[in-house]
N, C-alpha and C. Protein backbone atom coordinates (compact mmCIF):
# COMPACT_ATOMS: atom_id res chain seq x y z
N MET A 1 76.74 148.54 28.27
CA MET A 1 77.10 147.18 28.64
C MET A 1 76.78 146.24 27.49
N ASN A 2 77.71 145.37 27.11
CA ASN A 2 77.45 144.51 25.96
C ASN A 2 76.77 143.21 26.38
N LYS A 3 76.48 142.40 25.37
CA LYS A 3 75.73 141.17 25.61
C LYS A 3 76.46 140.25 26.57
N ASN A 4 77.78 140.13 26.44
CA ASN A 4 78.52 139.22 27.29
C ASN A 4 78.47 139.65 28.75
N ASN A 5 78.49 140.99 28.98
CA ASN A 5 78.37 141.47 30.36
C ASN A 5 77.06 141.03 30.97
N TYR A 6 75.99 141.12 30.19
CA TYR A 6 74.68 140.72 30.72
C TYR A 6 74.63 139.23 30.98
N GLN A 7 75.29 138.45 30.12
CA GLN A 7 75.29 137.01 30.36
C GLN A 7 76.02 136.69 31.65
N ASN A 8 77.11 137.42 31.93
CA ASN A 8 77.84 137.19 33.16
C ASN A 8 77.00 137.56 34.38
N ILE A 9 76.26 138.67 34.26
CA ILE A 9 75.45 139.12 35.39
C ILE A 9 74.27 138.20 35.62
N PHE A 10 73.54 137.90 34.56
CA PHE A 10 72.24 137.26 34.72
C PHE A 10 72.25 135.75 34.49
N LEU A 11 73.32 135.23 33.89
CA LEU A 11 73.33 133.80 33.61
C LEU A 11 74.44 133.07 34.35
N GLY A 12 75.56 133.72 34.58
CA GLY A 12 76.69 133.00 35.10
C GLY A 12 76.97 133.17 36.57
N ASN A 13 76.18 133.95 37.27
CA ASN A 13 76.46 134.24 38.67
C ASN A 13 75.55 133.43 39.57
N GLU A 14 76.13 132.48 40.29
CA GLU A 14 75.32 131.60 41.13
C GLU A 14 74.66 132.35 42.28
N ALA A 15 75.16 133.54 42.58
CA ALA A 15 74.58 134.31 43.69
C ALA A 15 73.16 134.75 43.40
N TYR A 16 72.77 134.67 42.13
CA TYR A 16 71.43 135.12 41.75
C TYR A 16 70.46 133.96 41.56
N ASN A 17 70.77 132.81 42.11
CA ASN A 17 69.84 131.68 42.01
C ASN A 17 68.52 132.03 42.68
N THR A 18 67.44 131.50 42.11
CA THR A 18 66.12 131.78 42.65
C THR A 18 65.95 131.18 44.03
N VAL A 19 65.40 131.97 44.94
CA VAL A 19 65.05 131.48 46.27
C VAL A 19 63.55 131.53 46.38
N ILE A 20 62.94 130.40 46.65
CA ILE A 20 61.48 130.34 46.75
C ILE A 20 61.08 130.41 48.21
N SER A 21 60.35 131.43 48.56
CA SER A 21 59.92 131.58 49.95
C SER A 21 58.73 130.69 50.22
N PRO A 22 58.63 130.11 51.43
CA PRO A 22 57.47 129.28 51.76
C PRO A 22 56.23 130.13 51.87
N ARG A 23 55.10 129.57 51.46
CA ARG A 23 53.83 130.30 51.55
C ARG A 23 52.97 129.62 52.61
N PHE A 24 52.63 130.39 53.62
CA PHE A 24 51.84 129.85 54.72
C PHE A 24 50.48 130.53 54.73
N ASN A 25 49.44 129.74 55.01
CA ASN A 25 48.16 130.40 55.26
C ASN A 25 48.10 130.81 56.73
N GLU A 26 47.06 131.53 57.10
CA GLU A 26 47.00 132.10 58.45
C GLU A 26 46.98 131.02 59.52
N ASN A 27 46.19 129.96 59.34
CA ASN A 27 46.09 128.90 60.35
C ASN A 27 47.41 128.17 60.51
N TYR A 28 48.06 127.89 59.39
CA TYR A 28 49.33 127.17 59.47
C TYR A 28 50.36 128.02 60.20
N GLY A 29 50.35 129.32 59.91
CA GLY A 29 51.29 130.21 60.58
C GLY A 29 51.06 130.26 62.08
N ARG A 30 49.78 130.31 62.49
CA ARG A 30 49.46 130.34 63.92
C ARG A 30 49.92 129.05 64.59
N ASN A 31 49.66 127.90 63.95
CA ASN A 31 50.09 126.62 64.52
C ASN A 31 51.60 126.55 64.65
N LEU A 32 52.28 127.08 63.66
CA LEU A 32 53.74 127.08 63.70
C LEU A 32 54.25 127.88 64.90
N LEU A 33 53.64 129.03 65.11
CA LEU A 33 54.04 129.86 66.25
C LEU A 33 53.78 129.15 67.57
N GLU A 34 52.61 128.51 67.70
CA GLU A 34 52.26 127.82 68.94
C GLU A 34 53.20 126.65 69.20
N ASN A 35 53.54 125.91 68.17
CA ASN A 35 54.41 124.74 68.33
C ASN A 35 55.81 125.13 68.80
N TYR A 36 56.26 126.30 68.34
CA TYR A 36 57.63 126.69 68.68
C TYR A 36 57.70 127.70 69.82
N LEU A 37 56.55 128.02 70.40
CA LEU A 37 56.53 129.05 71.43
C LEU A 37 57.41 128.68 72.62
N ASP A 38 57.41 127.39 72.99
CA ASP A 38 58.18 126.96 74.15
C ASP A 38 59.55 126.42 73.78
N SER A 39 59.92 126.55 72.53
CA SER A 39 61.20 126.00 72.09
C SER A 39 62.35 126.86 72.61
N GLU A 40 63.48 126.19 72.91
CA GLU A 40 64.66 126.94 73.35
C GLU A 40 65.21 127.81 72.23
N ASP A 41 64.87 127.44 70.99
CA ASP A 41 65.41 128.18 69.85
C ASP A 41 64.45 129.24 69.34
N ASN A 42 63.40 129.52 70.13
CA ASN A 42 62.38 130.40 69.58
C ASN A 42 62.89 131.81 69.33
N GLU A 43 63.96 132.22 69.98
CA GLU A 43 64.48 133.57 69.74
C GLU A 43 65.09 133.69 68.35
N ASN A 44 65.44 132.57 67.75
CA ASN A 44 66.07 132.60 66.43
C ASN A 44 65.08 132.46 65.29
N VAL A 45 63.79 132.32 65.62
CA VAL A 45 62.79 132.13 64.57
C VAL A 45 62.25 133.48 64.14
N ASP A 46 62.25 133.75 62.85
CA ASP A 46 61.71 135.00 62.31
C ASP A 46 60.25 134.80 61.94
N TYR A 47 59.35 135.11 62.88
CA TYR A 47 57.94 134.88 62.64
C TYR A 47 57.32 135.94 61.74
N SER A 48 57.98 137.05 61.59
CA SER A 48 57.40 138.12 60.76
C SER A 48 57.25 137.67 59.32
N SER A 49 58.15 136.77 58.88
CA SER A 49 58.06 136.30 57.50
C SER A 49 56.81 135.47 57.27
N VAL A 50 56.30 134.84 58.33
CA VAL A 50 55.08 134.05 58.19
C VAL A 50 53.89 134.95 57.93
N GLU A 51 53.78 136.05 58.70
CA GLU A 51 52.65 136.95 58.53
C GLU A 51 52.68 137.65 57.18
N ASN A 52 53.87 138.02 56.72
CA ASN A 52 53.97 138.88 55.56
C ASN A 52 54.16 138.14 54.25
N SER A 53 54.30 136.81 54.31
CA SER A 53 54.65 136.07 53.09
C SER A 53 53.61 136.24 52.00
N SER A 54 52.33 136.25 52.37
CA SER A 54 51.27 136.38 51.38
C SER A 54 51.30 137.75 50.71
N ASP A 55 51.47 138.81 51.52
CA ASP A 55 51.54 140.16 50.97
C ASP A 55 52.77 140.32 50.09
N GLU A 56 53.91 139.79 50.53
CA GLU A 56 55.14 139.89 49.75
C GLU A 56 54.98 139.21 48.41
N SER A 57 54.37 138.03 48.44
CA SER A 57 54.16 137.29 47.20
C SER A 57 53.27 138.06 46.26
N SER A 58 52.21 138.66 46.80
CA SER A 58 51.28 139.43 45.98
C SER A 58 51.96 140.63 45.35
N GLN A 59 52.80 141.31 46.14
CA GLN A 59 53.52 142.47 45.61
C GLN A 59 54.46 142.06 44.48
N TYR A 60 55.19 140.96 44.69
CA TYR A 60 56.10 140.52 43.63
C TYR A 60 55.32 140.08 42.40
N ASP A 61 54.20 139.38 42.60
CA ASP A 61 53.39 138.92 41.47
C ASP A 61 52.92 140.10 40.62
N ASN A 62 52.53 141.20 41.27
CA ASN A 62 52.10 142.39 40.53
C ASN A 62 53.25 142.97 39.71
N LEU A 63 54.42 143.03 40.32
CA LEU A 63 55.59 143.55 39.62
C LEU A 63 55.96 142.67 38.44
N GLU A 64 55.98 141.35 38.67
CA GLU A 64 56.32 140.42 37.59
C GLU A 64 55.33 140.54 36.44
N LYS A 65 54.06 140.66 36.75
CA LYS A 65 53.03 140.80 35.71
C LYS A 65 53.30 142.03 34.84
N THR A 66 53.63 143.14 35.48
CA THR A 66 53.91 144.37 34.74
C THR A 66 55.12 144.20 33.82
N LEU A 67 56.18 143.60 34.35
CA LEU A 67 57.40 143.41 33.56
C LEU A 67 57.17 142.45 32.40
N ARG A 68 56.41 141.39 32.65
CA ARG A 68 56.13 140.43 31.58
C ARG A 68 55.30 141.07 30.46
N GLU A 69 54.40 141.96 30.83
CA GLU A 69 53.61 142.65 29.81
C GLU A 69 54.50 143.55 28.94
N GLU A 70 55.45 144.23 29.58
CA GLU A 70 56.39 145.06 28.82
C GLU A 70 57.24 144.20 27.89
N TRP A 71 57.70 143.06 28.40
CA TRP A 71 58.54 142.17 27.61
C TRP A 71 57.75 141.59 26.43
N GLU A 72 56.49 141.27 26.67
CA GLU A 72 55.65 140.71 25.61
C GLU A 72 55.47 141.71 24.47
N GLU A 73 55.37 142.99 24.79
CA GLU A 73 55.26 144.01 23.75
C GLU A 73 56.49 144.02 22.86
N LEU A 74 57.67 143.87 23.46
CA LEU A 74 58.90 143.81 22.68
C LEU A 74 58.94 142.56 21.82
N GLU A 75 58.46 141.44 22.35
CA GLU A 75 58.42 140.19 21.59
C GLU A 75 57.47 140.30 20.40
N ILE A 76 56.35 140.99 20.60
CA ILE A 76 55.39 141.18 19.51
C ILE A 76 56.01 141.99 18.39
N ASP A 77 56.76 143.03 18.74
CA ASP A 77 57.45 143.84 17.72
C ASP A 77 58.40 142.98 16.90
N GLU A 78 59.16 142.12 17.58
CA GLU A 78 60.11 141.25 16.88
C GLU A 78 59.37 140.28 15.97
N SER A 79 58.29 139.70 16.47
CA SER A 79 57.52 138.74 15.67
C SER A 79 56.92 139.40 14.44
N ASN A 80 56.41 140.62 14.60
CA ASN A 80 55.83 141.33 13.46
C ASN A 80 56.87 141.55 12.37
N ASN A 81 58.09 141.93 12.78
CA ASN A 81 59.17 142.13 11.80
C ASN A 81 59.50 140.82 11.08
N TRP A 82 59.57 139.73 11.84
CA TRP A 82 59.87 138.42 11.25
C TRP A 82 58.83 138.03 10.21
N PHE A 83 57.56 138.11 10.58
CA PHE A 83 56.50 137.66 9.68
C PHE A 83 56.33 138.59 8.48
N GLU A 84 56.65 139.86 8.65
CA GLU A 84 56.60 140.77 7.51
C GLU A 84 57.62 140.36 6.45
N VAL A 85 58.82 140.03 6.90
CA VAL A 85 59.86 139.60 5.96
C VAL A 85 59.48 138.27 5.33
N ILE A 86 59.06 137.29 6.14
CA ILE A 86 58.71 135.97 5.62
C ILE A 86 57.54 136.07 4.65
N GLY A 87 56.55 136.89 4.97
CA GLY A 87 55.41 137.07 4.06
C GLY A 87 55.84 137.61 2.72
N THR A 88 56.74 138.58 2.74
CA THR A 88 57.25 139.16 1.50
C THR A 88 58.02 138.13 0.69
N ILE A 89 58.85 137.35 1.37
CA ILE A 89 59.63 136.32 0.69
C ILE A 89 58.71 135.29 0.04
N CYS A 90 57.69 134.86 0.77
CA CYS A 90 56.76 133.86 0.22
C CYS A 90 56.01 134.40 -0.99
N GLN A 91 55.59 135.65 -0.94
CA GLN A 91 54.91 136.25 -2.08
C GLN A 91 55.81 136.26 -3.31
N THR A 92 57.06 136.59 -3.09
CA THR A 92 58.00 136.66 -4.21
C THR A 92 58.26 135.27 -4.79
N ILE A 93 58.42 134.29 -3.91
CA ILE A 93 58.63 132.91 -4.38
C ILE A 93 57.41 132.44 -5.17
N LEU A 94 56.22 132.69 -4.67
CA LEU A 94 55.00 132.25 -5.35
C LEU A 94 54.86 132.89 -6.72
N SER A 95 55.32 134.12 -6.85
CA SER A 95 55.21 134.80 -8.14
C SER A 95 56.09 134.14 -9.20
N GLU A 96 57.11 133.42 -8.76
CA GLU A 96 58.02 132.74 -9.69
C GLU A 96 57.79 131.24 -9.74
N PHE A 97 56.85 130.75 -8.95
CA PHE A 97 56.69 129.31 -8.80
C PHE A 97 56.36 128.61 -10.12
N GLU A 98 55.52 129.23 -10.94
CA GLU A 98 55.12 128.59 -12.20
C GLU A 98 56.29 128.44 -13.16
N ASN A 99 57.31 129.23 -12.99
CA ASN A 99 58.47 129.18 -13.88
C ASN A 99 59.52 128.17 -13.43
N LEU A 100 59.27 127.50 -12.31
CA LEU A 100 60.25 126.57 -11.77
C LEU A 100 59.92 125.14 -12.16
N ASP A 101 60.95 124.36 -12.45
CA ASP A 101 60.77 122.93 -12.69
C ASP A 101 60.59 122.22 -11.36
N GLU A 102 59.94 121.04 -11.41
CA GLU A 102 59.73 120.27 -10.18
C GLU A 102 61.05 119.88 -9.53
N ASP A 103 62.05 119.66 -10.35
CA ASP A 103 63.34 119.24 -9.83
C ASP A 103 64.28 120.41 -9.55
N ASP A 104 63.76 121.61 -9.68
CA ASP A 104 64.60 122.79 -9.48
C ASP A 104 65.08 122.85 -8.04
N GLY A 105 66.38 123.06 -7.86
CA GLY A 105 66.95 123.11 -6.51
C GLY A 105 66.63 124.37 -5.74
N LYS A 106 66.00 125.34 -6.41
CA LYS A 106 65.72 126.61 -5.73
C LYS A 106 64.75 126.43 -4.56
N ILE A 107 63.76 125.56 -4.73
CA ILE A 107 62.80 125.34 -3.65
C ILE A 107 63.48 124.72 -2.44
N ASN A 108 64.31 123.71 -2.69
CA ASN A 108 65.05 123.09 -1.59
C ASN A 108 66.00 124.08 -0.92
N SER A 109 66.63 124.91 -1.76
CA SER A 109 67.53 125.92 -1.22
C SER A 109 66.77 126.92 -0.35
N TRP A 110 65.58 127.33 -0.82
CA TRP A 110 64.75 128.26 -0.06
C TRP A 110 64.34 127.65 1.29
N PHE A 111 63.89 126.39 1.25
CA PHE A 111 63.44 125.74 2.47
C PHE A 111 64.58 125.59 3.47
N TYR A 112 65.76 125.23 2.97
CA TYR A 112 66.91 125.06 3.85
C TYR A 112 67.27 126.38 4.53
N LEU A 113 67.27 127.46 3.74
CA LEU A 113 67.61 128.76 4.31
C LEU A 113 66.55 129.20 5.33
N TYR A 114 65.29 128.98 5.00
CA TYR A 114 64.22 129.34 5.93
C TYR A 114 64.38 128.59 7.26
N LYS A 115 64.66 127.29 7.16
CA LYS A 115 64.84 126.48 8.37
C LYS A 115 66.04 126.95 9.19
N THR A 116 67.13 127.26 8.50
CA THR A 116 68.35 127.71 9.19
C THR A 116 68.12 129.03 9.90
N LEU A 117 67.50 129.98 9.20
CA LEU A 117 67.23 131.28 9.81
C LEU A 117 66.25 131.17 10.98
N SER A 118 65.29 130.26 10.86
CA SER A 118 64.33 130.04 11.95
C SER A 118 65.05 129.54 13.20
N GLU A 119 66.02 128.64 13.00
CA GLU A 119 66.78 128.12 14.14
C GLU A 119 67.64 129.20 14.77
N PHE A 120 68.25 130.05 13.93
CA PHE A 120 69.02 131.17 14.45
C PHE A 120 68.13 132.09 15.29
N ARG A 121 66.94 132.34 14.76
CA ARG A 121 66.00 133.23 15.46
C ARG A 121 65.60 132.64 16.80
N GLU A 122 65.29 131.34 16.83
CA GLU A 122 64.90 130.70 18.09
C GLU A 122 66.01 130.78 19.12
N ALA A 123 67.26 130.63 18.67
CA ALA A 123 68.39 130.73 19.59
C ALA A 123 68.50 132.13 20.16
N GLU A 124 68.29 133.13 19.32
CA GLU A 124 68.34 134.52 19.76
C GLU A 124 67.23 134.81 20.77
N ILE A 125 66.03 134.34 20.49
CA ILE A 125 64.90 134.54 21.40
C ILE A 125 65.17 133.86 22.74
N SER A 126 65.69 132.64 22.70
CA SER A 126 65.98 131.91 23.94
C SER A 126 67.02 132.63 24.79
N GLU A 127 68.02 133.19 24.13
CA GLU A 127 69.06 133.92 24.87
C GLU A 127 68.47 135.17 25.53
N ASN A 128 67.66 135.91 24.78
CA ASN A 128 67.02 137.10 25.36
C ASN A 128 66.11 136.74 26.52
N ASN A 129 65.34 135.68 26.35
CA ASN A 129 64.41 135.27 27.41
C ASN A 129 65.14 134.77 28.65
N ALA A 130 66.29 134.13 28.45
CA ALA A 130 67.07 133.65 29.60
C ALA A 130 67.57 134.83 30.43
N ILE A 131 68.00 135.90 29.77
CA ILE A 131 68.44 137.10 30.49
C ILE A 131 67.27 137.70 31.26
N PHE A 132 66.11 137.77 30.61
CA PHE A 132 64.92 138.33 31.25
C PHE A 132 64.50 137.51 32.46
N GLU A 133 64.46 136.18 32.31
CA GLU A 133 64.04 135.33 33.42
C GLU A 133 65.02 135.40 34.58
N LYS A 134 66.30 135.54 34.27
CA LYS A 134 67.29 135.66 35.34
C LYS A 134 67.11 136.97 36.10
N PHE A 135 66.74 138.01 35.37
CA PHE A 135 66.45 139.30 36.01
C PHE A 135 65.26 139.16 36.96
N LEU A 136 64.20 138.47 36.51
CA LEU A 136 63.04 138.24 37.37
C LEU A 136 63.43 137.43 38.60
N SER A 137 64.28 136.44 38.41
CA SER A 137 64.72 135.62 39.53
C SER A 137 65.47 136.46 40.56
N THR A 138 66.31 137.37 40.07
CA THR A 138 67.04 138.26 40.95
C THR A 138 66.10 139.16 41.74
N LEU A 139 65.08 139.68 41.06
CA LEU A 139 64.09 140.52 41.73
C LEU A 139 63.34 139.75 42.80
N LYS A 140 62.95 138.53 42.46
CA LYS A 140 62.18 137.72 43.41
C LYS A 140 62.99 137.46 44.67
N GLU A 141 64.26 137.18 44.48
CA GLU A 141 65.12 136.93 45.65
C GLU A 141 65.25 138.19 46.50
N SER A 142 65.43 139.33 45.85
CA SER A 142 65.60 140.57 46.61
C SER A 142 64.33 140.95 47.37
N ARG A 143 63.17 140.54 46.84
CA ARG A 143 61.91 140.90 47.50
C ARG A 143 61.66 140.09 48.76
N LEU A 144 62.45 139.06 48.99
CA LEU A 144 62.31 138.30 50.23
C LEU A 144 62.71 139.14 51.44
N THR A 145 63.65 140.05 51.24
CA THR A 145 64.11 140.91 52.33
C THR A 145 63.62 142.34 52.20
N ASP A 146 63.17 142.71 51.00
CA ASP A 146 62.72 144.09 50.77
C ASP A 146 61.48 144.09 49.88
N PRO A 147 60.33 143.68 50.43
CA PRO A 147 59.13 143.52 49.60
C PRO A 147 58.58 144.85 49.09
N LYS A 148 58.40 144.94 47.78
CA LYS A 148 57.75 146.10 47.17
C LYS A 148 57.35 145.73 45.76
N ASP A 149 56.39 146.47 45.21
CA ASP A 149 55.87 146.13 43.89
C ASP A 149 56.34 147.12 42.82
N TYR A 150 57.51 147.69 43.04
CA TYR A 150 58.09 148.61 42.05
C TYR A 150 59.60 148.40 42.02
N LEU A 151 60.23 148.93 40.99
CA LEU A 151 61.68 148.82 40.84
C LEU A 151 62.35 150.01 41.49
N ASN A 152 63.45 149.75 42.20
CA ASN A 152 64.23 150.88 42.70
C ASN A 152 65.07 151.46 41.56
N TYR A 153 65.85 152.48 41.87
CA TYR A 153 66.59 153.19 40.81
C TYR A 153 67.53 152.25 40.06
N GLU A 154 68.30 151.47 40.79
CA GLU A 154 69.27 150.56 40.14
C GLU A 154 68.56 149.49 39.33
N GLU A 155 67.48 148.94 39.87
CA GLU A 155 66.73 147.91 39.15
C GLU A 155 66.11 148.48 37.88
N GLU A 156 65.58 149.69 37.98
CA GLU A 156 64.99 150.35 36.81
C GLU A 156 66.04 150.57 35.73
N LYS A 157 67.22 150.97 36.15
CA LYS A 157 68.32 151.20 35.21
C LYS A 157 68.69 149.90 34.49
N ILE A 158 68.83 148.83 35.26
CA ILE A 158 69.17 147.53 34.66
C ILE A 158 68.05 147.06 33.73
N TRP A 159 66.81 147.22 34.15
CA TRP A 159 65.66 146.80 33.35
C TRP A 159 65.64 147.54 32.01
N ASN A 160 65.87 148.85 32.05
CA ASN A 160 65.90 149.62 30.81
C ASN A 160 67.04 149.17 29.90
N GLU A 161 68.18 148.84 30.50
CA GLU A 161 69.31 148.38 29.70
C GLU A 161 69.02 147.02 29.07
N ILE A 162 68.33 146.15 29.80
CA ILE A 162 67.96 144.84 29.25
C ILE A 162 67.01 145.02 28.07
N LYS A 163 66.03 145.91 28.21
CA LYS A 163 65.10 146.15 27.11
C LYS A 163 65.81 146.77 25.90
N GLU A 164 66.70 147.71 26.17
CA GLU A 164 67.46 148.33 25.07
C GLU A 164 68.34 147.30 24.38
N LEU A 165 68.95 146.43 25.16
CA LEU A 165 69.79 145.38 24.58
C LEU A 165 68.96 144.49 23.66
N LYS A 166 67.78 144.09 24.11
CA LYS A 166 66.91 143.26 23.29
C LYS A 166 66.53 143.98 22.00
N GLN A 167 66.16 145.24 22.10
CA GLN A 167 65.76 145.99 20.92
C GLN A 167 66.91 146.14 19.93
N GLU A 168 68.11 146.37 20.45
CA GLU A 168 69.28 146.47 19.59
C GLU A 168 69.56 145.14 18.89
N LYS A 169 69.50 144.06 19.66
CA LYS A 169 69.75 142.74 19.08
C LYS A 169 68.68 142.38 18.06
N ASP A 170 67.41 142.71 18.37
CA ASP A 170 66.32 142.42 17.44
C ASP A 170 66.48 143.22 16.15
N SER A 171 66.92 144.48 16.28
CA SER A 171 67.13 145.32 15.10
C SER A 171 68.27 144.77 14.24
N GLU A 172 69.36 144.37 14.89
CA GLU A 172 70.49 143.80 14.14
C GLU A 172 70.09 142.49 13.47
N TRP A 173 69.32 141.69 14.19
CA TRP A 173 68.85 140.43 13.61
C TRP A 173 67.97 140.68 12.40
N ASN A 174 67.09 141.67 12.48
CA ASN A 174 66.19 141.98 11.37
C ASN A 174 66.98 142.41 10.14
N LYS A 175 68.02 143.22 10.35
CA LYS A 175 68.87 143.64 9.23
C LYS A 175 69.56 142.43 8.60
N TYR A 176 70.07 141.55 9.45
CA TYR A 176 70.72 140.34 8.95
C TYR A 176 69.74 139.46 8.19
N HIS A 177 68.54 139.32 8.74
CA HIS A 177 67.50 138.50 8.13
C HIS A 177 67.17 139.01 6.73
N ILE A 178 66.92 140.31 6.62
CA ILE A 178 66.60 140.91 5.32
C ILE A 178 67.77 140.79 4.36
N GLY A 179 68.97 141.11 4.85
CA GLY A 179 70.16 141.06 4.00
C GLY A 179 70.43 139.66 3.46
N THR A 180 70.20 138.65 4.29
CA THR A 180 70.43 137.27 3.86
C THR A 180 69.48 136.88 2.75
N TRP A 181 68.21 137.25 2.90
CA TRP A 181 67.24 136.92 1.85
C TRP A 181 67.52 137.68 0.57
N LYS A 182 67.93 138.93 0.66
CA LYS A 182 68.25 139.70 -0.54
C LYS A 182 69.42 139.06 -1.29
N TYR A 183 70.42 138.63 -0.53
CA TYR A 183 71.56 137.95 -1.15
C TYR A 183 71.11 136.66 -1.83
N TRP A 184 70.24 135.92 -1.15
CA TRP A 184 69.76 134.66 -1.72
C TRP A 184 69.02 134.90 -3.03
N PHE A 185 68.16 135.93 -3.07
CA PHE A 185 67.42 136.23 -4.29
C PHE A 185 68.35 136.69 -5.41
N GLN A 186 69.37 137.44 -5.08
CA GLN A 186 70.32 137.86 -6.10
C GLN A 186 71.02 136.66 -6.72
N LYS A 187 71.24 135.65 -5.90
CA LYS A 187 71.92 134.44 -6.37
C LYS A 187 70.97 133.54 -7.16
N GLU A 188 69.75 133.32 -6.65
CA GLU A 188 68.83 132.36 -7.24
C GLU A 188 67.91 132.98 -8.30
N PHE A 189 67.54 134.24 -8.11
CA PHE A 189 66.63 134.93 -9.04
C PHE A 189 67.19 136.31 -9.36
N PRO A 190 68.29 136.37 -10.09
CA PRO A 190 68.95 137.66 -10.32
C PRO A 190 68.13 138.66 -11.12
N THR A 191 67.09 138.21 -11.80
CA THR A 191 66.33 139.12 -12.67
C THR A 191 65.09 139.70 -12.01
N ILE A 192 64.76 139.28 -10.78
CA ILE A 192 63.54 139.79 -10.16
C ILE A 192 63.86 140.62 -8.93
N GLU A 193 62.90 141.43 -8.55
CA GLU A 193 63.02 142.24 -7.34
C GLU A 193 62.08 141.69 -6.28
N ILE A 194 62.51 141.80 -5.03
CA ILE A 194 61.67 141.33 -3.94
C ILE A 194 60.47 142.26 -3.81
N HIS A 195 59.30 141.67 -3.62
CA HIS A 195 58.07 142.45 -3.46
C HIS A 195 58.13 143.30 -2.19
N ALA A 196 57.28 144.30 -2.16
CA ALA A 196 57.07 145.15 -0.98
C ALA A 196 58.32 145.93 -0.62
N ASN A 197 58.51 146.20 0.64
CA ASN A 197 59.51 147.21 1.03
C ASN A 197 60.56 146.70 2.00
N ILE A 198 60.88 145.43 1.94
CA ILE A 198 61.92 144.96 2.87
C ILE A 198 63.30 145.29 2.30
């Protein structure tokens, strides 16, 4: 499934809007039951949701915590790749700094490219996070009727595909990031090689 398919599933479908279940404590739930006990509409009231809301919330919270920890590990990998490249670029620039004039446009060019790539990266991160948050929203809604603290087969499959999509996009971004800087150095500093192993 490509990126656009995921955007349609997780971003463009209003059926997956978050539904927030009410949280009742035990006393409030008992009072609610007593107040409606004599109501003509009492047969239509689902009181089971009052008793189970706390447990359901706890189960979902545990699941969300686990998924967020997995997602954070992927984000750390992406950040490490970003800072490794930026660190290498800065070392290379500093090695040539003494040879540059104060009015040399290379520094401005470097700063502009750094800023542009940073904005591209932030947009990519935001898009990935939006897909992830929409997935969590979908899970939360489904747990209102089927409370559990684990993913079923279909959910697990989708979750793995979301993680794989992020890893693929992060890998492609890293290649683009490195390639862009190499091209810039060939243009601005054709006689030097970039430090380290990017």
